[in-house]
Amino acid sequence: MTDQSPKLVEPKPQGQARQNLADFYNPQVLINLGPSHPAMHGTLRVMCRVNGETIEDSTCEIGYLHRAIEKLGENRTYHQWIVYTDRLNYCSALANNIAYVMTVEDLLKIKVTDRCMWIRVICMELARIIDHIICVAINALDMGALTCFWYLYEWREEAYTIIEAMCGMRLTTSYARIGGMSHDLPAEFEAMMARFIKGLPKAIDDVEQLLTTNRIWIDRTKNVGTLTKEQALDFGVTGPCLRASGVDHDLRRDRPYYSYPELDFEIPIGLHGDVYDRYLVRLEEMRQSLKILKQCMKKLPGGPLWVDDRRVRIPEKKDVYEKMEVLIHHFKIFMEGIDVPPGEAYNAIEAPNGELAYYIVSRGGPKAWRIKIKSPSLFNFQSFETSVRGAKIPDAIAVLGSLNIIAGELDR
Amino acid sequence: MSQLVPEVLAKQDELHSYLEGAFAGQRLERDANGESILWLKGSDLLGTLECIRSDERLQMDRLSDLTVYDNVDGVDGAERFVAVYQLYSMKRHLRLRLKVLVAEDQDVPSVTGIWSAANWLEREAFDMFGVRFSGHPDLRRLLMDERFVGHPLRKEYGLEDRQPFPDSLPVRIAERRSEGQHS
């Protein structure tokens, strides 16, 4: 007993503890997140300089999923390149397909038929819903709320079943064609859609009840990753993240295309630009998209799906098998490609993540001279370094989830 | 036919006739969607941007995209590259495209001082085409590895010319310009 008491006040362990604490609050500690990390949502890499657990500075490194898609665009015909657009934002492949074919149609000066136009609006809104489901569900999952993930993913599966019935594919849809769509809507489409429109609001309400007034969720997301209005505009942030920062801007209303002027929907905006507001904006946008889908199902016109233009019209399979001229025409469209006149076009749509645009420079012929993809993720991710400065490391994961960075369209 | 509704196209027409007056004597074109393309000299870029942003009729306050394309065939002019700036007006919802011809050994003034968004876009343009932007705070490759040789989107770079690297380089914290510049 008498031996032990002096040992307790021995200075060495205390000094060691102090040293450890000094190491912890060393402002020069570097932490590498990614590129292969389950919380990094794809191949993203961030180097953080931390002090304790506070991120003092960070640098993003991108390009791990670069597949030279723009270079391939210069070496593939316009049709062959449609499949690459699926691999950009693979969470909303339908919106990517449509934005691309719209640009080529602009160059060819083709106006698609009414039915095709409405089907495309349905596709884009369906894509918005599944993209927002992924964003909200994974964002909550990263912070430990697994239940919301199951509630919402049930309906994401349902949406993918509808998409599969539409075009035969779930993720890599390649549904749009220049001048039309690859298939018309399936016979059971109306019933499937009615089920979806009826069922999803319940799941959204359930998630809202679980999260919106949840103390833990509010603590984790309020005033985290804040982007002010000015910062968001400076970084060119678009889509739900821009609206969460309080900027009332949506291309569907401000620069309308297709039949959006005929549709009645509202644009939710946030106030603070933090993770919480982005979550609220996305939830409301899902409801608004459902409202749009409901109207689309009422207004969906009949009539031809394909534009009557020999340059782009892909012949019916039945005719290809039976008629010689049609077979030759089919062969020429796919082997030689479509001759697109010289010129250029920049076409932007309000994709789930923000302004998604394709800029195509054509010098004539079946291949583009240059295709530039304006991906919203690139702009959104660029703001990441600023919005996580001063935040904690787990907050960085929350911010990353709320920006909904898709590595496929970030690196292209 | 454009996919945009007629009201938007009418607004673009109006913008074009305004530009014809305001930038008389400069090369002004229209694209397949009726959007205006204004050609500039590199030395005039920052001055013109200032004037386009403050002009009451234009108010082009957002950079939608920035890119470069190869003009090796000389269709658009004598120089090798064309730098393209897609501008958007948040108040008037109009688009305007600026184009600058860039020779192979020439620098383009960086617009990072105006929009932070230009930072990665200019790095990407440098990475893909080798076009240098003078005044950029941290001009290095964005998508390709630092050890990569050449610029992949130039027309002379072959599609099959792959340069695989077995490992990735450590990331450095980027150098910052004066703090709070964009606050």
XYZ file of C-alpha atoms in Angstrom:
595
model
C 0.000 0.000 0.000
C 2.681 2.477 0.979
C 4.568 1.674 -2.196
C 1.672 2.388 -4.524
C 0.665 5.919 -3.562
C 3.801 7.656 -4.931
C 3.331 5.807 -8.200
C -0.050 7.460 -8.705
C 1.415 10.928 -8.704
C 4.280 9.912 -10.927
C 4.556 12.698 -13.515
C 5.179 10.464 -16.514
C 1.677 9.180 -17.416
C 0.166 12.611 -16.974
C 2.781 14.151 -19.252
C 2.112 11.441 -21.801
C -1.599 12.153 -21.724
C -0.925 15.811 -22.275
C 1.306 14.946 -25.177
C -1.450 12.814 -26.691
C -3.894 15.675 -26.357
C -1.418 17.992 -28.038
C -1.183 15.513 -30.910
C -4.950 15.497 -31.148
C -5.212 19.265 -31.398
C -2.293 19.522 -33.771
C -3.553 21.774 -36.559
C -1.398 19.993 -39.120
C -2.980 16.532 -39.033
C -4.057 15.355 -42.455
C -6.894 12.895 -42.960
C -7.538 11.270 -46.283
C -11.155 10.343 -47.073
C -11.669 8.079 -50.074
C -11.434 7.345 -52.943
C -12.619 3.915 -51.799
C -14.590 4.537 -48.670
C -18.151 3.342 -48.062
C -19.309 6.792 -46.964
C -17.842 8.591 -49.948
C -20.595 7.692 -52.457
C -18.418 6.585 -55.286
C -14.838 7.362 -56.043
C -14.476 10.761 -54.420
C -11.405 11.745 -52.502
C -10.995 14.552 -50.001
C -7.854 15.462 -48.116
C -8.737 17.253 -44.885
C -6.461 19.188 -42.564
C -8.069 18.712 -39.183
C -7.594 20.237 -35.759
C -9.112 17.833 -33.267
C -12.175 16.853 -35.221
C -12.718 20.194 -36.907
C -11.911 20.464 -40.596
C -9.789 23.559 -41.051
C -9.094 23.140 -44.730
C -9.715 20.524 -47.371
C -8.989 19.760 -50.985
C -11.052 17.549 -53.249
C -9.389 15.297 -55.750
C -11.583 14.053 -58.565
C -11.101 12.062 -61.726
C -11.069 8.503 -60.351
C -14.086 7.601 -62.462
C -13.004 9.468 -65.583
C -13.917 7.301 -68.576
C -13.271 9.773 -71.395
C -16.955 9.947 -72.264
C -16.517 13.304 -74.024
C -13.682 11.890 -76.127
C -15.834 8.888 -76.983
C -18.516 11.317 -78.130
C -16.176 12.482 -80.871
C -15.534 8.905 -81.958
C -19.042 7.432 -81.871
C -22.088 8.236 -83.945
C -24.849 10.251 -82.312
C -26.883 7.092 -81.757
C -24.054 5.053 -80.350
C -23.382 7.702 -77.759
C -26.854 7.489 -76.157
C -25.736 4.535 -74.052
C -22.901 6.555 -72.566
C -25.365 9.123 -71.216
C -26.796 6.400 -68.956
C -23.436 6.100 -67.310
C -23.199 9.764 -66.371
C -25.766 10.134 -63.646
C -26.736 6.511 -63.222
C -29.342 7.452 -60.603
C -31.387 9.402 -63.129
C -30.360 7.890 -66.447
C -33.685 8.804 -68.073
C -33.108 12.537 -67.614
C -29.615 12.201 -69.078
C -30.848 10.300 -72.152
C -33.508 12.883 -72.838
C -31.304 15.953 -72.318
C -28.834 14.544 -74.840
C -31.298 13.609 -77.577
C -32.967 17.007 -77.138
C -29.678 18.675 -78.042
C -29.208 16.533 -81.147
C -32.812 17.257 -82.155
C -32.065 20.966 -81.764
C -29.180 20.604 -84.197
C -31.379 18.689 -86.643
C -34.226 21.190 -86.109
C -36.644 18.410 -85.251
C -39.693 18.954 -83.090
C -40.844 15.730 -81.467
C -44.483 14.664 -81.463
C -46.847 15.596 -78.642
C -47.022 12.063 -77.306
C -43.246 11.756 -77.265
C -42.966 15.103 -75.484
C -45.349 14.067 -72.714
C -43.677 10.685 -72.294
C -40.380 12.495 -71.886
C -41.821 14.786 -69.227
C -43.074 11.695 -67.367
C -39.613 10.135 -67.647
C -37.863 13.237 -66.361
C -40.169 13.532 -63.352
C -39.832 9.828 -62.585
C -36.061 10.288 -62.735
C -36.307 13.236 -60.365
C -38.247 11.164 -57.848
C -35.835 8.226 -57.835
C -32.843 10.528 -57.684
C -34.279 12.397 -54.682
C -35.198 9.093 -53.034
C -31.591 7.980 -53.313
C -30.301 11.279 -52.015
C -32.612 11.548 -49.001
C -32.451 7.852 -48.112
C -28.663 7.564 -48.334
C -28.183 10.869 -46.559
C -30.254 9.558 -43.657
C -28.535 6.175 -43.829
C -25.110 7.806 -43.494
C -26.313 9.361 -40.260
C -27.640 6.073 -38.956
C -31.337 6.304 -39.870
C -31.806 2.985 -41.608
C -35.623 2.889 -41.443
C -36.098 5.781 -43.880
C -33.902 3.950 -46.320
C -36.208 0.919 -46.334
C -39.388 3.019 -46.499
C -38.188 4.947 -49.535
C -36.321 2.168 -51.325
C -39.454 0.093 -51.538
C -40.856 2.772 -53.842
C -37.620 3.209 -55.694
C -37.865 -0.467 -56.583
C -41.431 0.136 -57.684
C -40.256 3.001 -59.913
C -37.561 0.791 -61.411
C -40.179 -1.847 -62.159
C -42.125 0.779 -64.102
C -38.966 1.823 -65.944
C -38.194 -1.792 -66.730
C -41.652 -2.192 -68.241
C -41.083 0.952 -70.292
C -37.717 0.185 -71.825
C -36.556 -3.225 -70.671
C -33.779 -1.891 -68.460
C -33.670 -0.796 -64.868
C -30.569 1.328 -64.395
C -29.027 1.916 -67.813
C -32.205 2.780 -69.596
C -31.181 4.254 -73.012
C -34.874 4.915 -73.517
C -34.743 8.020 -75.703
C -33.931 7.972 -79.398
C -33.248 10.919 -81.667
C -36.723 11.861 -82.855
C -38.663 9.478 -80.628
C -38.410 6.795 -77.969
C -37.218 3.206 -78.278
C -40.606 1.800 -77.182
C -44.068 3.135 -76.603
C -45.487 2.916 -73.092
C -46.534 -0.592 -72.025
C -50.199 -1.520 -71.742
C -50.098 -1.823 -67.969
C -48.365 1.540 -67.570
C -51.397 3.443 -66.348
C -52.163 0.950 -63.608
C -48.543 0.790 -62.467
C -48.294 4.555 -62.375
C -51.558 4.903 -60.461
C -50.211 2.491 -57.830
C -46.976 4.438 -57.603
C -48.648 7.851 -57.354
C -50.947 6.512 -54.656
C -48.287 4.689 -52.639
C -45.279 6.975 -52.569
C -46.852 9.915 -50.646
C -47.406 7.567 -47.687
C -43.700 6.692 -47.639
C -42.733 10.372 -47.906
C -45.058 11.209 -45.020
C -43.583 8.381 -42.941
C -40.060 9.621 -43.566
C -41.123 13.164 -42.799
C -42.590 12.033 -39.485
C -39.431 10.158 -38.640
C -36.981 12.919 -39.528
C -38.348 16.435 -39.841
C -38.966 17.009 -36.134
C -36.458 14.437 -34.929
C -34.073 16.004 -32.406
C -31.084 13.955 -33.529
C -31.723 14.633 -37.228
C -32.076 18.374 -36.568
C -28.876 18.444 -34.506
C -26.989 16.636 -37.215
C -28.251 18.697 -40.134
C -29.228 22.209 -39.048
C -26.538 24.796 -39.767
C -24.303 22.105 -41.219
C -22.650 22.674 -44.567
C -24.291 26.051 -44.985
C -24.010 27.781 -48.352
C -25.255 31.334 -48.499
C -27.154 32.645 -51.506
C -24.094 34.533 -52.737
C -21.754 31.561 -52.298
C -24.146 29.242 -54.113
C -24.384 31.584 -57.095
C -20.647 32.196 -57.075
C -19.964 28.453 -57.299
C -22.624 27.990 -59.972
C -24.577 25.574 -57.751
C -27.910 24.644 -59.326
C -30.957 22.536 -58.562
C -32.248 21.656 -55.096
C -29.027 22.831 -53.426
C -29.404 26.306 -54.952
C -33.068 26.453 -54.013
C -32.240 25.367 -50.456
C -29.989 28.435 -50.257
C -32.995 30.620 -50.943
C -32.632 31.312 -54.654
C -35.958 30.955 -56.433
C -34.812 29.470 -59.704
C -35.980 26.468 -61.675
C -35.461 26.030 -65.407
C -38.803 24.245 -65.717
C -40.552 27.512 -64.853
C -37.979 30.173 -65.786
C -36.888 28.834 -69.149
C -39.610 26.315 -69.904
C -39.233 23.536 -72.439
C -41.637 20.838 -73.615
C -45.025 20.988 -71.903
C -43.974 22.410 -68.539
C -45.910 25.693 -68.997
C -49.136 23.662 -69.136
C -48.410 21.931 -65.853
C -49.253 23.204 -62.429
C -46.513 22.766 -59.856
C -44.753 24.766 -57.184
C -41.085 25.307 -56.568
C -40.014 24.886 -52.953
C -37.199 27.054 -51.704
C -35.215 26.911 -48.472
C -33.856 29.637 -46.261
C -30.495 28.668 -44.831
C -28.801 26.493 -47.433
C -27.873 23.824 -44.888
C -28.298 20.048 -45.037
C -31.695 20.278 -43.327
C -33.114 22.700 -45.905
C -31.809 20.594 -48.775
C -33.595 17.612 -47.294
C -36.852 19.572 -46.979
C -36.589 20.943 -50.525
C -36.047 17.450 -51.920
C -39.002 15.998 -50.031
C -41.283 18.736 -51.338
C -39.924 18.360 -54.875
C -40.859 14.684 -54.781
C -44.423 15.644 -53.881
C -44.496 18.240 -56.657
C -43.163 15.703 -59.149
C -45.951 13.336 -58.156
C -48.391 16.170 -58.781
C -46.864 16.641 -62.232
C -47.045 12.916 -62.949
C -50.709 12.883 -61.977
C -51.436 15.693 -64.452
C -49.319 14.022 -67.137
C -51.279 10.805 -66.852
C -54.490 12.779 -67.431
C -53.137 14.806 -70.338
C -51.041 12.147 -72.068
C -52.176 12.335 -75.697
C -52.362 9.520 -78.207
C -51.024 9.762 -81.719
C -47.682 8.861 -83.213
C -44.625 8.432 -81.015
C -42.072 9.044 -83.730
C -41.418 12.187 -85.680
C -42.096 11.749 -89.391
C -38.591 12.504 -90.611
C -36.695 10.047 -92.787
C -33.321 11.232 -91.493
C -33.902 9.906 -87.983
C -36.948 7.632 -88.047
C -35.868 4.163 -87.012
C -38.101 1.771 -88.999
C -40.427 -0.676 -87.278
C -38.830 -4.064 -86.744
C -41.642 -5.815 -88.625
C -40.963 -3.755 -91.738
C -37.203 -4.294 -91.426
C -37.746 -8.036 -91.625
C -40.175 -7.863 -94.540
C -39.140 -4.992 -96.801
C -35.833 -4.661 -98.579
C -35.726 -0.816 -98.706
C -36.582 -0.533 -95.034
C -33.834 -2.985 -94.150
C -31.315 -0.878 -96.082
C -32.581 2.274 -94.380
C -32.292 0.642 -90.970
C -28.780 -0.526 -91.797
C -27.712 2.933 -92.936
C -29.032 4.672 -89.812
C -27.092 2.359 -87.528
C -23.939 1.721 -89.533
C -23.364 5.155 -91.044
C -25.245 7.264 -88.554
C -27.352 10.364 -88.956
C -25.942 13.288 -90.890
C -26.232 16.240 -88.531
C -25.765 19.668 -90.168
C -22.923 21.924 -89.000
C -23.784 24.173 -86.121
C -23.940 24.075 -82.386
C -26.470 23.927 -79.592
C -26.453 24.220 -75.829
C -29.471 22.597 -74.288
C -30.113 22.585 -70.563
C -32.802 20.854 -68.546
C -33.648 20.966 -64.875
C -32.275 17.556 -63.967
C -32.743 16.177 -60.432
C -29.348 17.530 -59.369
C -29.565 20.861 -61.142
C -28.887 22.284 -64.554
C -27.772 19.442 -66.792
C -26.716 20.561 -70.243
C -25.097 19.216 -73.338
C -23.114 21.514 -75.585
C -22.575 19.950 -78.996
C -20.452 21.442 -81.748
C -21.132 19.755 -85.074
C -19.032 20.099 -88.186
C -21.497 17.988 -90.144
C -21.482 14.226 -90.493
C -22.507 11.396 -88.193
C -20.131 12.217 -85.325
C -19.957 15.258 -83.083
C -16.920 17.509 -83.238
C -17.136 18.238 -79.535
C -19.594 17.255 -76.830
C -19.333 19.002 -73.498
C -21.422 17.749 -70.628
C -22.336 20.410 -68.115
C -22.824 18.240 -65.077
C -24.433 19.774 -62.004
C -22.346 17.574 -59.703
C -19.092 19.238 -60.758
C -20.395 22.633 -59.686
C -22.013 21.334 -56.514
C -18.901 19.452 -55.435
C -16.714 22.483 -55.998
C -18.564 24.233 -53.183
C -17.779 21.345 -50.814
C -14.381 22.698 -49.707
C -16.008 25.955 -48.631
C -19.101 24.515 -46.995
C -17.238 22.018 -44.779
C -14.656 24.483 -43.503
C -15.104 24.565 -39.729
C -17.375 21.508 -39.714
C -16.636 18.158 -38.074
C -15.644 15.058 -40.054
C -19.030 13.306 -39.615
C -20.655 16.554 -40.785
C -18.613 16.356 -43.965
C -20.247 12.999 -44.712
C -23.674 14.552 -44.120
C -22.860 17.464 -46.436
C -21.564 15.144 -49.130
C -24.759 13.118 -49.017
C -26.927 16.229 -49.215
C -25.102 17.563 -52.280
C -25.872 14.233 -53.979
C -22.599 14.005 -55.859
C -22.714 11.274 -58.491
C -19.165 10.323 -59.437
C -20.250 9.241 -62.915
C -21.308 12.691 -63.974
C -18.661 14.423 -61.894
C -15.736 12.771 -63.680
C -17.515 11.893 -66.954
C -37.154 23.578 -83.985
C -36.046 24.145 -80.524
C -37.543 22.358 -77.560
C -37.936 25.644 -75.712
C -41.322 27.335 -75.624
C -41.924 30.249 -78.075
C -41.830 32.936 -75.352
C -38.272 32.006 -74.442
C -37.235 32.056 -78.098
C -38.813 35.496 -78.554
C -36.803 36.774 -75.589
C -33.626 35.402 -77.167
C -34.513 37.190 -80.441
C -34.948 40.427 -78.560
C -31.597 39.919 -76.865
C -29.931 39.317 -80.198
C -31.203 42.527 -81.743
C -30.037 44.418 -78.648
C -26.576 42.863 -78.938
C -26.408 43.817 -82.617
C -26.667 47.442 -81.555
C -24.498 47.260 -78.430
C -21.661 45.271 -80.012
C -21.844 46.644 -83.563
C -18.882 45.677 -85.666
C -18.072 42.595 -83.568
C -18.539 39.053 -84.808
C -21.989 37.980 -83.657
C -23.624 34.663 -84.575
C -26.618 32.560 -83.594
C -26.732 28.851 -82.844
C -29.347 26.207 -83.676
C -31.519 27.353 -80.751
C -31.318 31.045 -81.619
C -28.932 31.803 -78.759
C -26.396 34.525 -79.454
C -22.672 33.895 -79.788
C -20.373 36.874 -79.315
C -16.771 36.518 -80.440
C -14.146 38.408 -78.450
C -10.419 38.966 -78.337
C -8.749 37.417 -75.303
C -7.510 40.819 -74.159
C -11.077 42.211 -74.151
C -12.584 39.310 -72.203
C -12.530 40.666 -68.654
C -13.622 44.165 -69.715
C -16.524 42.856 -71.780
C -17.595 40.488 -69.000
C -17.696 43.416 -66.602
C -19.904 45.345 -69.008
C -22.164 42.359 -69.787
C -22.683 41.695 -66.109
C -23.574 45.264 -65.228
C -25.630 46.084 -68.366
C -29.239 46.594 -67.314
C -30.582 44.719 -70.355
C -28.257 41.724 -70.025
C -27.264 41.121 -66.388
C -25.379 37.940 -67.267
C -24.489 37.178 -63.670
C -23.919 33.421 -63.684
C -21.339 31.270 -65.411
C -23.223 28.223 -66.624
C -20.272 26.483 -68.177
C -16.805 27.087 -69.489
C -15.110 24.894 -72.016
C -12.687 24.765 -74.905
C -12.897 23.021 -78.243
C -10.242 22.189 -80.774
C -10.305 24.307 -83.924
C -7.539 22.396 -85.661
C -9.513 22.398 -88.949
C -9.665 26.201 -88.873
C -13.417 26.441 -89.495
C -13.960 29.082 -86.815
C -10.824 31.139 -87.391
C -7.075 30.968 -87.740
C -6.235 30.050 -84.144
C -5.966 26.551 -82.722
C -8.545 26.611 -79.897
C -11.830 28.263 -79.065
C -12.657 29.027 -75.418
C -16.415 29.044 -74.795
C -18.204 30.795 -71.925
C -21.875 29.962 -71.369
C -23.447 32.832 -69.478
C -26.869 32.941 -67.886
C -28.872 35.802 -66.482
C -30.572 34.865 -63.217
C -32.861 37.904 -63.456
C -33.809 37.800 -67.124
C -33.378 34.061 -67.760
C -31.416 34.595 -70.947
C -28.383 32.821 -72.320
C -25.372 34.281 -74.067
C -22.265 32.519 -75.318
C -18.887 34.206 -75.491
C -16.142 32.745 -77.630
C -12.460 33.577 -77.637
C -9.982 32.311 -80.227
C -6.827 31.088 -78.545
C -3.514 30.302 -80.225
C -1.506 27.328 -78.987
C 1.087 29.468 -77.169
C -1.390 32.047 -75.926
C -2.876 32.544 -72.438
C -6.506 33.366 -71.736
C -7.269 35.656 -68.800
C -8.788 33.651 -65.964
C -12.304 34.495 -64.810
C -11.810 32.903 -61.363
C -11.746 36.417 -59.902
C -15.364 36.857 -61.018
C -16.799 33.359 -60.431
C -15.353 30.685 -58.141
C -17.114 28.184 -60.406
C -14.482 28.872 -63.065
C -11.736 27.337 -60.923
C -12.312 23.662 -61.743
C -13.638 24.449 -65.215
C -10.436 26.210 -66.203
C -8.392 23.428 -64.656
C -10.349 20.917 -66.728
C -9.850 22.947 -69.905
C -6.128 23.107 -69.175
C -6.046 19.384 -68.440
C -7.909 18.385 -71.599
C -6.517 20.897 -74.108
C -3.408 22.496 -72.579
C -4.910 25.979 -72.773
C -3.383 28.125 -70.028
C -5.391 30.628 -68.005
C -3.337 33.536 -66.698
C -4.168 34.574 -63.145
C -5.632 31.199 -62.129
C -4.757 30.492 -58.466
C -3.938 26.798 -58.865
C -3.715 25.720 -62.498
C -3.032 21.986 -62.463
C -4.723 18.957 -63.957
C -8.216 18.202 -62.685
C -9.264 14.793 -63.982
C -6.074 13.190 -65.263
C -3.134 12.132 -63.138
C -0.317 14.649 -62.690
C 2.041 12.208 -64.433
C -0.141 12.110 -67.548
C 1.597 13.256 -70.724
C -0.345 15.221 -73.353
C -3.866 16.598 -73.483
C -6.492 13.965 -74.247
C -9.237 16.024 -75.929
C -6.929 17.470 -78.571
C -7.736 15.938 -81.900
C -4.256 14.468 -82.359
C -4.565 12.434 -79.148
C -5.738 8.957 -80.111
C -8.708 7.265 -78.470
C -6.626 4.170 -77.712
C -3.602 5.995 -76.274
C -3.980 4.866 -72.694
C -1.605 5.759 -69.894
C -2.411 3.542 -66.914
C -0.895 4.243 -63.495
C -0.732 1.483 -60.892
C -1.065 3.808 -57.893
C -2.466 7.214 -57.032
C -0.430 10.170 -55.872
C -0.898 11.706 -52.430
C -3.213 14.715 -52.405
C -1.871 18.051 -51.284
C -3.980 20.726 -49.661
C -4.388 23.390 -52.330
C -2.813 26.759 -51.797
C -5.318 29.454 -50.993
C -5.485 32.992 -52.163
C -6.294 35.635 -49.547
C -8.928 34.342 -47.137
C -12.510 35.492 -47.359
C -12.196 36.642 -50.923
C -15.522 35.151 -51.869
C -17.259 35.538 -48.562
